[in-house]
JSON list of C-alpha atoms in Angstrom, two decimals:
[
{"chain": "A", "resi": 1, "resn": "UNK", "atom": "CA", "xyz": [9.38, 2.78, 6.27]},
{"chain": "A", "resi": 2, "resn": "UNK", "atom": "CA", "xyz": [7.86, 5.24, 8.62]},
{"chain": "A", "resi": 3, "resn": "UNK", "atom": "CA", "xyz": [4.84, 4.09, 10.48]},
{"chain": "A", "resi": 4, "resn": "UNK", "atom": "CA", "xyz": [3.02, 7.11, 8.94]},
{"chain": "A", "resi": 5, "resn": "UNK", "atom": "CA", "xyz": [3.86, 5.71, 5.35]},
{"chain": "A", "resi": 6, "resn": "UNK", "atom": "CA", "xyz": [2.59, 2.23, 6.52]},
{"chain": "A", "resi": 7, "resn": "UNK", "atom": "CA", "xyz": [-0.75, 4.00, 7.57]},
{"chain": "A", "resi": 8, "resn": "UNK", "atom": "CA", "xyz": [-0.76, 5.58, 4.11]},
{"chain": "A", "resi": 9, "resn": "UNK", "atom": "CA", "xyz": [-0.10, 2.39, 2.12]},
{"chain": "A", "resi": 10, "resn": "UNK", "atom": "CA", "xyz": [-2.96, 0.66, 3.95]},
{"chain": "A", "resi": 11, "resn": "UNK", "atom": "CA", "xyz": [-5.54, 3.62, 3.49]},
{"chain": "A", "resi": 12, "resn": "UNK", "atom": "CA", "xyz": [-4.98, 3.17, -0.16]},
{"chain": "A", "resi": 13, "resn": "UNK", "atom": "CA", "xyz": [-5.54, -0.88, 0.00]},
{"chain": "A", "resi": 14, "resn": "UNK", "atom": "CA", "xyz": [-8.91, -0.14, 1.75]},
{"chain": "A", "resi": 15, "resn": "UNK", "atom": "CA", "xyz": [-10.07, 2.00, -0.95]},
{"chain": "A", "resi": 16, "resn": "UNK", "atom": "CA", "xyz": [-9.14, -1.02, -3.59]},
{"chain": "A", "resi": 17, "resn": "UNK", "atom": "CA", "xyz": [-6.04, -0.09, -4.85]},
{"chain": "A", "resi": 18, "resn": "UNK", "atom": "CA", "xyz": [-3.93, -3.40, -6.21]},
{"chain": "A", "resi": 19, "resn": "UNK", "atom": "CA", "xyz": [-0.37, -3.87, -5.42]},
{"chain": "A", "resi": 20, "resn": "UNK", "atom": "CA", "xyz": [0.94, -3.00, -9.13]},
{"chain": "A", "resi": 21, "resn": "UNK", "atom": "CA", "xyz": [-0.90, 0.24, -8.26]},
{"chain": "A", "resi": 22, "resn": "UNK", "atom": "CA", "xyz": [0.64, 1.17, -5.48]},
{"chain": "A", "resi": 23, "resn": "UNK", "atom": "CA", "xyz": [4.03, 0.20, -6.84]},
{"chain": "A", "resi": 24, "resn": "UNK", "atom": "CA", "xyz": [3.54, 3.07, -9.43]},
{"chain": "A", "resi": 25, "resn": "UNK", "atom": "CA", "xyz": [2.08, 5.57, -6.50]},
{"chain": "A", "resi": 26, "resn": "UNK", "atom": "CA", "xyz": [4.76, 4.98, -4.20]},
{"chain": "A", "resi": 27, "resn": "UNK", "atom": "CA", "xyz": [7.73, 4.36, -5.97]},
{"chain": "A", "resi": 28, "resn": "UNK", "atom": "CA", "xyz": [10.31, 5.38, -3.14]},
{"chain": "A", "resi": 29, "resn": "UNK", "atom": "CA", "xyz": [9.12, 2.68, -1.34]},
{"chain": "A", "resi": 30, "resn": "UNK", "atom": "CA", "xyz": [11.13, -0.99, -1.55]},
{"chain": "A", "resi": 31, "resn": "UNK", "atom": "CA", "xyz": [8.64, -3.37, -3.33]},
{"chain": "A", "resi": 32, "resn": "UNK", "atom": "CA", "xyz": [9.00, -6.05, -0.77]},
{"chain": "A", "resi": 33, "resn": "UNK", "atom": "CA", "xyz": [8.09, -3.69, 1.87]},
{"chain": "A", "resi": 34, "resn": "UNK", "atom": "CA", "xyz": [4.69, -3.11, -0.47]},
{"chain": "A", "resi": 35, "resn": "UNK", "atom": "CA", "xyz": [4.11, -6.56, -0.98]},
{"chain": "A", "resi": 36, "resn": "UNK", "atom": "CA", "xyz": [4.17, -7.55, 2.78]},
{"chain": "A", "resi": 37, "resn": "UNK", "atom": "CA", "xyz": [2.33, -4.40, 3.65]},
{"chain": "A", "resi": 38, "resn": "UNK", "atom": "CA", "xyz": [-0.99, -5.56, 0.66]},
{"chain": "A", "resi": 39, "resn": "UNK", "atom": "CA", "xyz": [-0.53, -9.12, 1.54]},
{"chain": "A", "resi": 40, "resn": "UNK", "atom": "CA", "xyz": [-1.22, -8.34, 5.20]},
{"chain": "A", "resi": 41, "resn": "UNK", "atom": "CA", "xyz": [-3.93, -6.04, 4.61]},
{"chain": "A", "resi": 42, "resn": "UNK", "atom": "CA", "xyz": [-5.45, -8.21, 2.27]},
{"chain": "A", "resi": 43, "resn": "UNK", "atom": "CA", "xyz": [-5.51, -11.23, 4.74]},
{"chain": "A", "resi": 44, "resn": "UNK", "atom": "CA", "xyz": [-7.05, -9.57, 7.27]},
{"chain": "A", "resi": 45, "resn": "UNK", "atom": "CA", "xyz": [-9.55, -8.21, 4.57]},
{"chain": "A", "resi": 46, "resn": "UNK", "atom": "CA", "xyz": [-10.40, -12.19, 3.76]},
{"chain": "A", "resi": 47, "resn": "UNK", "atom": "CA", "xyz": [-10.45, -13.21, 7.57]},
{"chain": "A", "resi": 48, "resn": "UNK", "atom": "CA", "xyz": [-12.52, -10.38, 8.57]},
{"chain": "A", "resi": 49, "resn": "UNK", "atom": "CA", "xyz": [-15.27, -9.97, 5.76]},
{"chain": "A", "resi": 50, "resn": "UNK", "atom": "CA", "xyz": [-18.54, -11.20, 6.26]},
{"chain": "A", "resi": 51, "resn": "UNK", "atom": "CA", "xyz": [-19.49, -14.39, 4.74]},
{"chain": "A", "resi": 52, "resn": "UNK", "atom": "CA", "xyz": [-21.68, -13.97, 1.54]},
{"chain": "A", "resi": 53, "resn": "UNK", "atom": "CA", "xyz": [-25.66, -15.55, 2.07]},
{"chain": "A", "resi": 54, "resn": "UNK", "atom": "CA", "xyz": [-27.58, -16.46, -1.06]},
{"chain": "A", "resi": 55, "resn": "UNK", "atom": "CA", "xyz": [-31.71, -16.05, -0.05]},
{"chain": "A", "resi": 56, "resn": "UNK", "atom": "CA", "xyz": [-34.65, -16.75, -2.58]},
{"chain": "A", "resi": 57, "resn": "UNK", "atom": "CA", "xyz": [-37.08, -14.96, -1.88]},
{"chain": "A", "resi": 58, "resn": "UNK", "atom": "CA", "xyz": [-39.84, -16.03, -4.72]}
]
């Protein structure tokens, strides 16, 4: 894959897109290729999101 259609796979993951999804959107693409490409994205999604505080406020 090009490093434009890498871009273009991981655009699509940041708007929420799952990987059956993007199978079905980008179906020239090898599978494994998309799998790699989600599971990275999504890691670094999980590693870099902020961690989730619950405050009462009554």
């Amino acid at each position: 894959m090009k490093d434009q259609d890498i871009r273009a796979v991981e655009a699509m993951c940041s708007c929420g897109m799952d990987f059956d999804t993007l199978c079905v959107c980008f179906p020239s693409f090898p599978k494994a290729e998309l799998k790699n490409i989600y599971d990275n994205f999504v890691g670094l999604e999980t590693k870099n999101s902020p961690v989730s505080l619950n405050i009462n406020c009554s």
